[in-house]
Coordinates of C-alpha atoms in Angstrom, one line a residue:
Chain A
M1 CA -151.4 -63.8 102.7
A2 CA -153.3 -66.5 104.6
D3 CA -154.5 -67.6 101.6
F4 CA -150.5 -69.5 101.3
I5 CA -149.6 -71.6 103.8
L6 CA -146.3 -71.6 102.1
S7 CA -144.7 -69.7 99.3
A8 CA -141.2 -69.3 97.8
E9 CA -140.2 -66.8 96.2
G10 CA -137.0 -66.9 94.0
I11 CA -135.6 -69.4 95.1
S12 CA -131.7 -70.0 93.9
K13 CA -129.1 -72.7 95.0
K14 CA -125.5 -73.1 94.0
Y15 CA -123.3 -75.7 94.4
G16 CA -119.9 -74.1 93.0
A17 CA -120.4 -73.4 89.7
F18 CA -123.4 -75.9 89.4
S19 CA -126.8 -73.9 89.9
A20 CA -129.3 -76.9 91.3
L21 CA -132.2 -74.7 91.3
T22 CA -132.5 -71.3 89.4
N23 CA -134.6 -68.6 90.5
V24 CA -138.0 -70.7 91.6
S25 CA -141.1 -69.7 93.4
L26 CA -143.9 -72.0 94.3
K27 CA -146.7 -71.0 96.0
L28 CA -149.2 -73.3 98.2
K29 CA -152.7 -73.0 99.1
S30 CA -154.0 -74.0 102.2
G31 CA -155.5 -77.2 101.9
E32 CA -154.4 -78.0 97.9
I33 CA -153.0 -81.2 96.9
R34 CA -149.6 -80.7 94.7
A35 CA -147.6 -83.1 92.8
V36 CA -144.0 -81.8 91.8
I37 CA -142.6 -84.1 88.7
G38 CA -139.5 -83.6 86.1
P39 CA -136.8 -85.7 85.0
N40 CA -134.0 -86.6 87.2
G41 CA -131.8 -83.6 88.4
A42 CA -134.5 -81.5 87.6
G43 CA -133.9 -80.0 91.7
K44 CA -136.9 -81.8 93.1
S45 CA -135.4 -83.1 96.0
T46 CA -133.3 -80.1 96.5
L47 CA -136.0 -77.8 96.5
T48 CA -138.0 -80.1 99.0
N49 CA -135.2 -79.6 100.9
V50 CA -134.8 -76.1 100.7
L51 CA -138.8 -75.6 101.9
G52 CA -138.1 -78.3 105.0
G53 CA -135.1 -76.6 105.7
Q54 CA -132.5 -79.3 105.1
I55 CA -130.9 -77.0 102.6
L56 CA -129.9 -73.2 102.6
P57 CA -130.9 -71.6 99.5
T58 CA -128.1 -69.4 97.9
A59 CA -130.8 -67.2 97.6
G60 CA -134.7 -66.6 97.4
T61 CA -137.1 -66.6 100.5
V62 CA -139.0 -69.2 102.2
V63 CA -142.6 -67.7 103.6
L64 CA -144.6 -70.0 106.0
D65 CA -147.9 -68.7 107.0
G66 CA -146.4 -65.0 106.8
R67 CA -143.4 -65.9 108.8
I68 CA -139.9 -65.8 107.1
V69 CA -138.4 -68.9 107.9
T70 CA -135.6 -68.9 105.3
G71 CA -132.8 -69.6 107.5
L72 CA -134.9 -71.2 110.4
A73 CA -133.3 -74.9 111.4
P74 CA -135.5 -78.2 110.5
H75 CA -136.4 -78.7 113.9
R76 CA -138.1 -75.4 114.3
R77 CA -139.7 -75.4 111.1
A78 CA -141.1 -79.2 112.5
G79 CA -142.4 -76.9 115.5
L80 CA -144.5 -74.3 112.8
G81 CA -146.5 -77.3 111.0
I82 CA -143.9 -78.6 108.7
G83 CA -143.9 -82.6 108.4
R84 CA -141.5 -84.5 105.7
T85 CA -140.7 -87.7 104.8
F86 CA -137.2 -88.3 102.9
Q87 CA -136.6 -90.2 99.4
I88 CA -134.2 -92.3 101.0
N89 CA -136.1 -93.8 103.8
S90 CA -135.7 -92.5 107.1
T91 CA -136.6 -94.1 110.2
F92 CA -134.7 -95.2 113.6
R93 CA -134.0 -98.8 112.4
H94 CA -132.6 -100.2 115.4
M95 CA -136.0 -99.7 117.1
T96 CA -139.1 -101.2 117.0
V97 CA -142.2 -99.6 115.2
R98 CA -143.8 -98.4 118.4
E99 CA -140.8 -96.8 119.6
N100 CA -140.2 -95.2 116.3
M101 CA -143.8 -93.8 116.9
L102 CA -143.5 -93.6 120.1
A103 CA -140.7 -90.7 119.5
A104 CA -142.9 -89.2 117.0
C105 CA -145.4 -88.5 119.6
V106 CA -142.9 -87.2 122.4
A107 CA -141.9 -85.1 119.3
A108 CA -145.1 -83.7 119.4
A109 CA -145.9 -83.6 123.2
G110 CA -143.2 -81.7 123.6
T111 CA -141.7 -83.7 126.6
G112 CA -138.1 -85.3 125.2
Y113 CA -136.4 -83.7 127.8
S114 CA -138.5 -85.3 130.7
L115 CA -137.5 -88.0 133.1
F116 CA -140.6 -89.5 133.9
S117 CA -141.2 -92.6 132.3
S118 CA -144.9 -92.1 133.0
K119 CA -144.9 -89.3 130.2
L120 CA -144.2 -92.3 128.1
R121 CA -147.2 -94.0 129.1
V122 CA -150.0 -91.5 128.8
L123 CA -148.8 -92.0 124.6
D124 CA -150.0 -95.2 124.5
S125 CA -153.3 -95.0 123.4
R126 CA -152.1 -92.1 120.6
V127 CA -149.5 -94.1 119.6
A128 CA -151.3 -97.7 119.1
E129 CA -153.6 -95.4 117.2
L130 CA -151.2 -93.8 114.9
V131 CA -149.6 -97.1 114.1
D132 CA -153.2 -98.3 113.1
E133 CA -154.3 -95.5 110.9
V134 CA -151.1 -96.5 108.9
G135 CA -151.8 -100.1 108.9
L136 CA -149.0 -101.6 110.9
S137 CA -150.6 -102.5 114.1
N138 CA -150.0 -106.2 113.8
I139 CA -146.0 -105.7 113.2
S140 CA -145.5 -102.8 116.0
E141 CA -143.1 -104.7 118.2
S142 CA -141.2 -105.2 115.3
I143 CA -137.7 -104.0 114.7
V144 CA -137.6 -101.5 111.7
E145 CA -134.6 -103.0 110.3
A146 CA -136.8 -106.3 110.0
I147 CA -140.2 -105.1 108.2
S148 CA -140.6 -104.8 104.4
H149 CA -139.5 -101.2 102.7
G150 CA -143.3 -100.5 102.1
D151 CA -143.9 -100.8 106.1
R152 CA -140.8 -98.4 106.6
K153 CA -142.3 -95.9 104.2
R154 CA -146.2 -96.0 106.2
L155 CA -144.6 -96.0 109.3
E156 CA -142.4 -92.2 108.2
L157 CA -145.6 -91.6 107.4
G158 CA -147.3 -91.9 110.5
M159 CA -143.9 -90.5 112.2
V160 CA -144.4 -87.8 110.1
L161 CA -148.4 -87.5 111.0
A162 CA -147.8 -88.0 114.6
T163 CA -146.1 -85.0 114.3
G164 CA -149.0 -82.8 113.8
P165 CA -148.3 -81.3 111.0
R166 CA -149.7 -78.9 108.4
L167 CA -148.2 -79.2 105.4
L168 CA -146.5 -82.0 104.1
L169 CA -143.7 -82.5 102.3
L170 CA -143.2 -85.9 100.9
D171 CA -140.0 -86.8 98.6
E172 CA -141.3 -89.8 96.6
P173 CA -143.1 -91.4 98.9
T174 CA -143.2 -94.9 97.3
A175 CA -140.1 -95.1 96.1
G176 CA -139.1 -98.6 95.2
M177 CA -142.2 -99.8 96.2
G178 CA -144.4 -102.2 94.2
L179 CA -146.9 -101.0 92.0
N180 CA -150.1 -102.6 94.1
E181 CA -148.5 -100.8 97.7
R182 CA -148.2 -97.9 95.8
Q183 CA -151.4 -97.1 95.3
D184 CA -152.3 -98.3 98.9
L185 CA -150.3 -96.1 100.0
F186 CA -151.0 -93.3 98.0
K187 CA -154.8 -93.6 98.8
L188 CA -153.6 -93.8 102.9
I189 CA -152.0 -90.6 102.1
V190 CA -154.7 -89.0 100.7
D191 CA -157.5 -90.1 102.8
V192 CA -155.2 -89.0 106.1
V193 CA -154.7 -85.6 104.0
K194 CA -158.5 -85.3 103.5
K195 CA -159.4 -86.1 106.8
R196 CA -157.0 -83.8 108.8
G197 CA -157.5 -80.6 106.1
L198 CA -153.5 -80.8 105.6
T199 CA -151.9 -79.5 102.6
L200 CA -149.8 -81.7 100.6
M201 CA -146.8 -81.3 98.5
F202 CA -145.5 -84.4 96.6
V203 CA -142.8 -85.3 94.8
E204 CA -143.5 -88.3 92.4
H205 CA -142.2 -89.8 89.3
D206 CA -145.5 -92.3 88.7
I207 CA -147.3 -90.4 86.1
D208 CA -150.6 -92.1 86.5
I209 CA -150.4 -91.3 90.2
V210 CA -149.6 -87.9 90.1
F211 CA -152.2 -87.2 87.1
N212 CA -155.0 -89.2 89.2
L213 CA -154.2 -87.5 92.6
A214 CA -152.9 -83.6 92.3
E215 CA -155.1 -81.2 92.2
R216 CA -151.9 -78.6 90.6
I217 CA -148.8 -80.0 89.1
T218 CA -145.6 -78.3 89.1
V219 CA -143.2 -79.3 86.7
M220 CA -139.8 -78.8 87.0
A221 CA -136.6 -79.1 84.4
R222 CA -133.2 -78.1 85.0
G223 CA -133.4 -76.8 88.2
S224 CA -136.4 -74.4 87.3
V225 CA -139.8 -74.4 86.7
L226 CA -141.2 -75.1 83.6
A227 CA -145.0 -75.0 83.8
E228 CA -147.5 -74.8 86.8
G229 CA -151.1 -75.9 86.5
N230 CA -154.1 -78.5 86.8
P231 CA -153.8 -81.9 85.3
D232 CA -155.2 -80.8 82.3
E233 CA -153.3 -77.7 81.5
I234 CA -150.3 -79.9 82.7
S235 CA -151.1 -82.2 80.0
A236 CA -152.0 -80.2 77.2
D237 CA -149.0 -78.1 77.5
P238 CA -146.9 -78.3 74.5
H239 CA -143.1 -77.8 76.2
V240 CA -143.8 -80.2 78.7
Q241 CA -145.1 -82.8 76.3
E242 CA -141.9 -82.4 74.3
I243 CA -139.2 -82.1 77.2
Y244 CA -140.7 -84.6 79.9
L245 CA -143.9 -86.4 79.0
G246 CA -143.6 -87.6 75.5
E247 CA -147.0 -88.5 73.9
S248 CA -148.8 -91.3 76.2
V249 CA -150.0 -88.5 78.8
A250 CA -150.9 -85.9 75.7
A251 CA -153.1 -88.9 74.8
K252 CA -154.1 -89.4 78.3
G253 CA -155.2 -86.2 79.1
A254 CA -157.2 -86.5 75.7
T255 CA -159.2 -89.2 77.3
C256 CA -160.0 -87.6 80.7
Chain B
M1 CA -133.8 -116.9 134.0
N2 CA -136.8 -115.9 132.6
I3 CA -138.2 -114.4 135.6
L4 CA -134.9 -111.9 136.0
V5 CA -135.3 -110.9 132.6
R6 CA -139.0 -109.9 133.0
H7 CA -138.3 -108.1 136.3
P8 CA -135.6 -106.1 135.8
V9 CA -136.0 -103.9 139.5
V10 CA -136.0 -107.5 140.8
A11 CA -133.0 -108.5 139.1
G12 CA -131.4 -105.3 140.0
A13 CA -131.6 -105.7 143.4
L14 CA -130.2 -109.3 143.7
A15 CA -126.9 -108.4 141.7
F16 CA -126.8 -105.5 144.2
V17 CA -127.4 -107.7 147.4
A18 CA -125.1 -110.2 146.0
S19 CA -122.2 -107.7 145.1
A20 CA -122.5 -106.4 148.8
S21 CA -122.6 -110.0 150.2
I22 CA -119.5 -110.7 148.1
L23 CA -117.7 -107.2 149.4
V24 CA -118.7 -108.2 153.0
L25 CA -117.1 -111.5 152.8
A26 CA -114.2 -110.9 150.8
N27 CA -110.5 -111.4 151.8
D28 CA -108.2 -107.7 151.9
V29 CA -106.9 -108.4 148.4
W30 CA -109.6 -109.3 146.5
L31 CA -111.6 -106.2 148.3
M32 CA -109.7 -103.8 146.6
R33 CA -109.5 -105.5 143.2
L34 CA -113.4 -105.5 143.3
T35 CA -113.5 -102.2 144.9
E36 CA -111.6 -100.8 141.6
L37 CA -113.3 -103.1 139.2
L38 CA -116.6 -101.3 140.4
I39 CA -115.3 -97.9 139.5
W40 CA -113.9 -98.8 136.4
I41 CA -117.3 -100.3 135.4
L42 CA -119.2 -96.8 136.2
F43 CA -116.7 -95.3 133.9
A44 CA -117.3 -97.5 131.4
A45 CA -120.9 -97.3 131.5
S46 CA -120.5 -93.7 131.6
L47 CA -119.0 -93.8 128.3
N48 CA -121.3 -96.2 126.9
F49 CA -124.0 -94.2 127.3
L50 CA -122.4 -91.6 125.3
I51 CA -121.3 -94.9 122.2
S52 CA -124.0 -97.1 122.8
F53 CA -127.2 -94.8 122.8
S54 CA -126.1 -91.1 122.1
G55 CA -124.5 -92.4 118.9
M56 CA -121.1 -90.4 120.1
V57 CA -117.8 -92.0 120.1
S58 CA -115.5 -89.8 122.3
F59 CA -111.7 -90.7 122.5
G60 CA -111.4 -87.7 125.0
H61 CA -113.5 -89.2 128.2
A62 CA -110.7 -89.3 130.5
A63 CA -110.9 -85.5 131.0
Y64 CA -114.3 -85.9 132.8
F65 CA -112.8 -88.7 135.3
G66 CA -109.4 -86.6 135.5
L67 CA -111.3 -83.7 136.5
G68 CA -113.3 -85.7 138.9
C69 CA -109.8 -87.0 140.2
Y70 CA -108.2 -83.4 140.6
G71 CA -111.4 -81.5 142.0
F72 CA -111.4 -83.7 144.5
A73 CA -108.3 -84.0 144.9
L74 CA -107.3 -79.7 145.2
S75 CA -110.5 -79.0 147.2
A76 CA -109.7 -82.1 150.0
K77 CA -105.9 -80.5 149.7
A78 CA -107.2 -76.7 150.0
G79 CA -109.0 -78.0 153.3
V80 CA -112.5 -78.2 151.9
P81 CA -114.6 -80.9 154.1
I82 CA -114.2 -84.3 152.9
I83 CA -118.0 -84.7 152.8
V84 CA -118.0 -81.7 150.3
A85 CA -114.9 -82.6 148.4
V86 CA -116.5 -85.5 146.8
M87 CA -119.2 -83.4 145.5
I88 CA -116.4 -80.8 144.1
G89 CA -115.1 -83.7 142.0
P90 CA -118.3 -84.3 139.9
L91 CA -119.0 -80.9 139.8
V92 CA -116.4 -79.8 138.2
A93 CA -115.7 -82.5 135.8
T94 CA -119.9 -81.8 134.9
F95 CA -119.0 -78.2 134.4
A96 CA -116.1 -79.6 132.0
A97 CA -118.3 -81.6 130.1
A98 CA -120.9 -78.5 129.7
I99 CA -118.3 -76.3 127.9
Y100 CA -116.5 -79.0 126.1
G101 CA -119.8 -80.6 125.1
A102 CA -121.1 -77.4 123.7
L103 CA -117.9 -77.3 121.6
C104 CA -118.2 -81.2 120.5
V105 CA -121.7 -81.7 119.6
R106 CA -121.2 -79.4 116.8
L107 CA -119.0 -81.7 114.9
N108 CA -120.3 -84.9 113.8
K109 CA -118.5 -88.9 113.9
I110 CA -114.9 -88.5 113.8
Y111 CA -114.4 -85.3 113.7
F112 CA -116.9 -85.3 117.0
A113 CA -114.0 -87.8 118.5
M114 CA -111.3 -85.6 117.4
L115 CA -112.3 -83.1 119.0
T116 CA -113.3 -84.9 122.4
L117 CA -109.6 -86.1 122.3
A118 CA -108.5 -82.5 121.8
C119 CA -110.4 -81.5 124.7
A120 CA -108.9 -84.0 127.0
E121 CA -105.2 -83.6 125.7
I122 CA -105.9 -79.9 126.8
T123 CA -107.2 -80.6 129.7
Y124 CA -104.5 -83.1 130.0
S125 CA -101.2 -81.0 129.2
V126 CA -103.0 -78.0 132.0
I127 CA -102.8 -80.2 134.8
H128 CA -99.4 -81.6 134.0
Q129 CA -98.2 -78.2 133.5
W130 CA -100.0 -76.1 135.8
Y131 CA -96.9 -77.2 138.5
D132 CA -98.4 -74.2 141.5
L133 CA -101.6 -75.9 141.7
T134 CA -101.1 -79.8 140.4
G135 CA -98.1 -80.5 141.3
G136 CA -97.1 -81.9 137.5
D137 CA -95.7 -85.1 137.2
T138 CA -95.8 -85.4 140.8
G139 CA -99.3 -85.5 141.4
L140 CA -101.0 -85.2 144.5
T141 CA -100.8 -87.4 147.5
Q142 CA -102.1 -87.0 151.2
F143 CA -105.2 -85.3 150.6
A144 CA -107.7 -87.2 152.3
P145 CA -107.8 -90.1 154.8
P146 CA -106.8 -93.8 153.1
S147 CA -110.5 -95.2 152.2
L148 CA -111.9 -91.7 153.1
D149 CA -111.9 -93.1 157.1
L150 CA -114.5 -95.5 155.8
G151 CA -111.9 -98.6 156.7
A152 CA -111.6 -100.8 153.1
R153 CA -115.1 -102.4 153.4
G154 CA -117.1 -99.6 154.4
F155 CA -115.6 -97.7 151.0
A156 CA -115.8 -100.6 148.9
L157 CA -119.3 -100.6 150.0
L158 CA -120.0 -96.9 149.1
V159 CA -118.2 -97.2 145.9
L160 CA -121.0 -100.2 145.3
A161 CA -123.4 -98.1 146.4
C162 CA -122.2 -95.3 143.6
C163 CA -121.5 -97.9 141.2
A164 CA -124.9 -98.9 141.4
G165 CA -126.7 -95.3 141.6
G166 CA -125.0 -94.5 138.1
L167 CA -126.3 -97.5 136.6
L168 CA -129.9 -96.9 137.8
V169 CA -129.2 -93.2 136.9
I170 CA -128.7 -94.6 133.3
R171 CA -131.3 -96.9 132.9
L172 CA -134.0 -94.4 134.1
V173 CA -132.9 -91.7 131.7
L174 CA -133.0 -94.8 129.2
N175 CA -136.5 -95.6 130.1
A176 CA -137.7 -91.9 130.0
P177 CA -138.7 -89.8 127.0
L178 CA -135.6 -88.3 127.4
G179 CA -133.8 -91.4 126.7
L180 CA -135.8 -92.2 123.8
V181 CA -135.0 -88.9 122.5
I182 CA -131.0 -89.2 122.7
R183 CA -131.4 -92.6 121.0
S184 CA -133.6 -91.4 118.2
V185 CA -131.0 -88.5 118.0
G186 CA -128.0 -91.2 118.0
E187 CA -129.6 -93.3 115.2
N188 CA -131.0 -90.9 112.6
P189 CA -130.0 -87.3 113.9
G190 CA -131.8 -85.8 110.1
R191 CA -135.3 -88.1 111.0
A192 CA -134.7 -86.4 114.5
A193 CA -134.6 -83.0 113.3
A194 CA -137.3 -83.2 110.7
L195 CA -139.7 -84.5 113.9
G196 CA -138.8 -81.5 116.1
F197 CA -135.7 -82.6 118.0
S198 CA -132.7 -80.1 118.3
Q199 CA -129.8 -82.5 117.7
R200 CA -126.8 -80.4 119.6
Q201 CA -129.3 -79.5 122.5
V202 CA -130.1 -83.6 122.8
Q203 CA -126.2 -84.5 122.5
W204 CA -125.3 -81.7 124.8
V205 CA -127.7 -83.3 127.5
A206 CA -126.3 -86.8 127.0
F207 CA -122.7 -85.6 127.1
V208 CA -123.1 -83.6 130.2
I209 CA -125.0 -86.7 131.9
A210 CA -121.9 -88.8 130.5
G211 CA -119.4 -86.5 132.0
S212 CA -120.6 -86.4 135.2
L213 CA -120.8 -89.7 135.9
A214 CA -117.0 -90.1 134.9
G215 CA -116.5 -87.4 137.1
V216 CA -118.2 -89.6 140.1
A217 CA -115.9 -92.1 139.0
G218 CA -112.8 -89.9 139.3
T219 CA -113.4 -89.2 142.2
L220 CA -113.8 -92.7 143.6
Y221 CA -110.5 -93.0 142.2
S222 CA -108.9 -90.5 143.3
A223 CA -110.3 -91.6 146.7
F224 CA -109.5 -95.1 146.4
Q225 CA -105.8 -94.6 145.0
G226 CA -104.9 -91.9 147.6
N227 CA -103.3 -89.8 144.9
A228 CA -103.9 -87.9 141.6
F229 CA -102.0 -87.8 138.6
P230 CA -102.2 -86.2 135.4
D231 CA -102.5 -89.4 133.4
Y232 CA -105.8 -90.0 135.3
A233 CA -106.5 -87.5 132.6
G234 CA -104.3 -88.9 129.4
M235 CA -104.9 -91.1 126.2
R236 CA -104.7 -94.2 128.7
F237 CA -107.4 -93.3 130.8
S238 CA -109.3 -92.7 127.8
L239 CA -108.6 -96.0 125.8
A240 CA -109.5 -98.2 128.5
P241 CA -113.1 -97.8 128.9
L242 CA -113.0 -97.6 124.8
V243 CA -111.8 -101.0 125.1
M244 CA -114.3 -102.3 127.9
V245 CA -117.1 -101.1 126.0
I246 CA -115.8 -102.7 123.0
L247 CA -115.3 -106.0 124.8
G248 CA -118.4 -105.9 127.1
G249 CA -120.6 -105.6 123.5
L250 CA -121.6 -102.2 121.9
G251 CA -125.3 -101.2 122.4
S252 CA -126.0 -102.9 125.3
F253 CA -127.0 -101.9 129.2
F254 CA -125.0 -104.5 130.4
G255 CA -122.3 -104.6 128.0
P256 CA -119.7 -102.5 130.0
V257 CA -120.1 -104.0 133.0
I258 CA -119.5 -107.6 131.5
G259 CA -116.4 -105.3 129.3
A260 CA -114.8 -104.4 132.3
I261 CA -115.2 -107.1 134.1
V262 CA -113.3 -108.6 131.3
E263 CA -110.4 -106.1 130.5
K264 CA -109.7 -106.0 134.4
G265 CA -110.1 -110.2 134.6
L266 CA -107.7 -110.1 131.8
T267 CA -105.1 -107.6 132.3
G268 CA -104.8 -109.0 136.1
V269 CA -104.2 -112.6 134.9
L270 CA -102.3 -112.3 131.9
S271 CA -99.7 -109.2 133.0
H272 CA -99.1 -111.7 135.8
Y273 CA -98.0 -114.3 133.8
V274 CA -96.7 -113.1 130.4
V275 CA -94.2 -110.3 129.7
F276 CA -96.1 -109.4 126.2
W277 CA -99.7 -109.4 127.8
E278 CA -100.5 -106.4 126.1
L279 CA -100.2 -107.9 122.4
I280 CA -102.5 -110.8 123.8
M281 CA -105.0 -108.1 124.7
G282 CA -105.1 -106.6 121.5
V283 CA -105.3 -109.8 119.8
V284 CA -108.3 -110.0 122.0
V285 CA -110.0 -107.1 121.1
I286 CA -109.6 -107.7 117.6
T287 CA -111.1 -110.6 117.8
V288 CA -114.3 -110.0 119.3
T289 CA -114.1 -107.0 117.1
V290 CA -114.3 -109.1 114.4
Y291 CA -115.8 -112.3 115.2
S292 CA -118.6 -110.7 118.0
P293 CA -119.8 -107.6 117.2
H294 CA -121.6 -107.7 120.1
G295 CA -119.1 -108.5 122.9
F296 CA -118.7 -110.9 125.5
W297 CA -122.7 -109.7 126.6
G298 CA -123.5 -110.6 123.2
L299 CA -122.6 -113.9 123.7
I300 CA -124.3 -114.6 127.2
K301 CA -127.6 -113.6 125.6
R302 CA -127.3 -116.0 123.0
V303 CA -126.1 -118.6 125.1
I304 CA -129.3 -117.5 127.9
N305 CA -131.7 -117.4 124.7
K306 CA -130.8 -120.7 123.3
G307 CA -131.1 -122.1 127.5
A308 CA -134.8 -120.8 127.6
P309 CA -137.1 -121.2 124.8
R310 CA -138.9 -118.0 123.5
G311 CA -142.4 -117.5 124.7

């Protein structure tokens, strides 16, 4: 199935008696922009982690480009083209912005075990390009701990892009950011996704952003998929309105 | 000062020449002290590479130091030419680090630390109890000519060359892609894995590098003392470099150099004048950990930075 870059079938994840995910299936078409929404505890992050390889599912299979990757370690999946960011910002805090990006570029170049510093110098222009693309060139020599939360999120996105992924899994890429910052970052994300022809799946709470940007939306609740469809279908779905979205979105759907 | 900071190669060369001149001019007593200090610097630097840059706190680094000692001592005793024996020491340590390392990197943080401790204690027990081979508590003596027939001064210069070489290796690794990857994994294994680096593989490589450098230090120590005792692989020898790393300051390249000087200097002076000198050492270590997490090297850097305005 070349159409689907990623398909997950019957994913379940149990922690003892608690089921974080129950029989979740999800297929991502190559090039699509998919949002995953749902109330807290719906299993959005768990699902992202199962797809990224950070968590092993109790049952079900994950297929990437027709290849079963269910038990594959995160670093192997990264090699196969899955790039991801985390809900809690994950960068190398005590290194500079440039060094962070350099580490990502080394990963992409596959020269991680090299002992020649010349292998780092050849990446300089690529690093500068990426730092610039995510809008951080003016603070490239700052230690990550000292830069703003929003800039760290941008850096993380840039690092993921450096590894040359075909599929981006972004878990709340704008969590904890101000409204304007959020929209800027999402604009950047969509720009790079379109420019590079990537597939994007993101988890997001901001409903406005989700309905504006996503081509398809998966709604999750209590560990299962409640509904899936394009924004119009989702905002018209009575279950979704009732259980999760409330009336404001129904009204918004009508005006769209 | 600024020139030295900007040109590390020049600074390193100057430091090497200065150290060598001191060794050439030193009297016999100081020659001994400085030789031993240089060995400790190398040992502490190898542990610091693990702790500060690879994010792995080892409580059992003496295993590789001790195996360096015994690898050298036993092969020399068996009649292997000295020039070969001094290479067997580090090789044994490297081999052990490769095996123990493969086990230890499967665990993280405190569990990793405990496993390294267990590996070192196993090594110590085997050395201690394999009487026929190692002589147990009696240790090994008279397996090599004093100072390897180089004379005290010649041997001191050899130790200086090894110590400088070891520091240079660490520096080169840190400046290479491998060093960047090791630091990345040390700082945030999850992020490094998501980028495509295998945490275990990278940590194993770092572990083996640190173990082999500790093996070089152990071999030199054994040649310097002219003996090998099980203690060299024991707790005391695991803790000493740890204290040096902490005193010198975590997270820096020169920390262990300063730490070894401070630790050796303090114990030397204190044990000469004070009966309960270990108590005072303990207080010093606690004070440094609480008030200056970046150790004595951190203090020195602060003074330098105040002296020279930036830019």
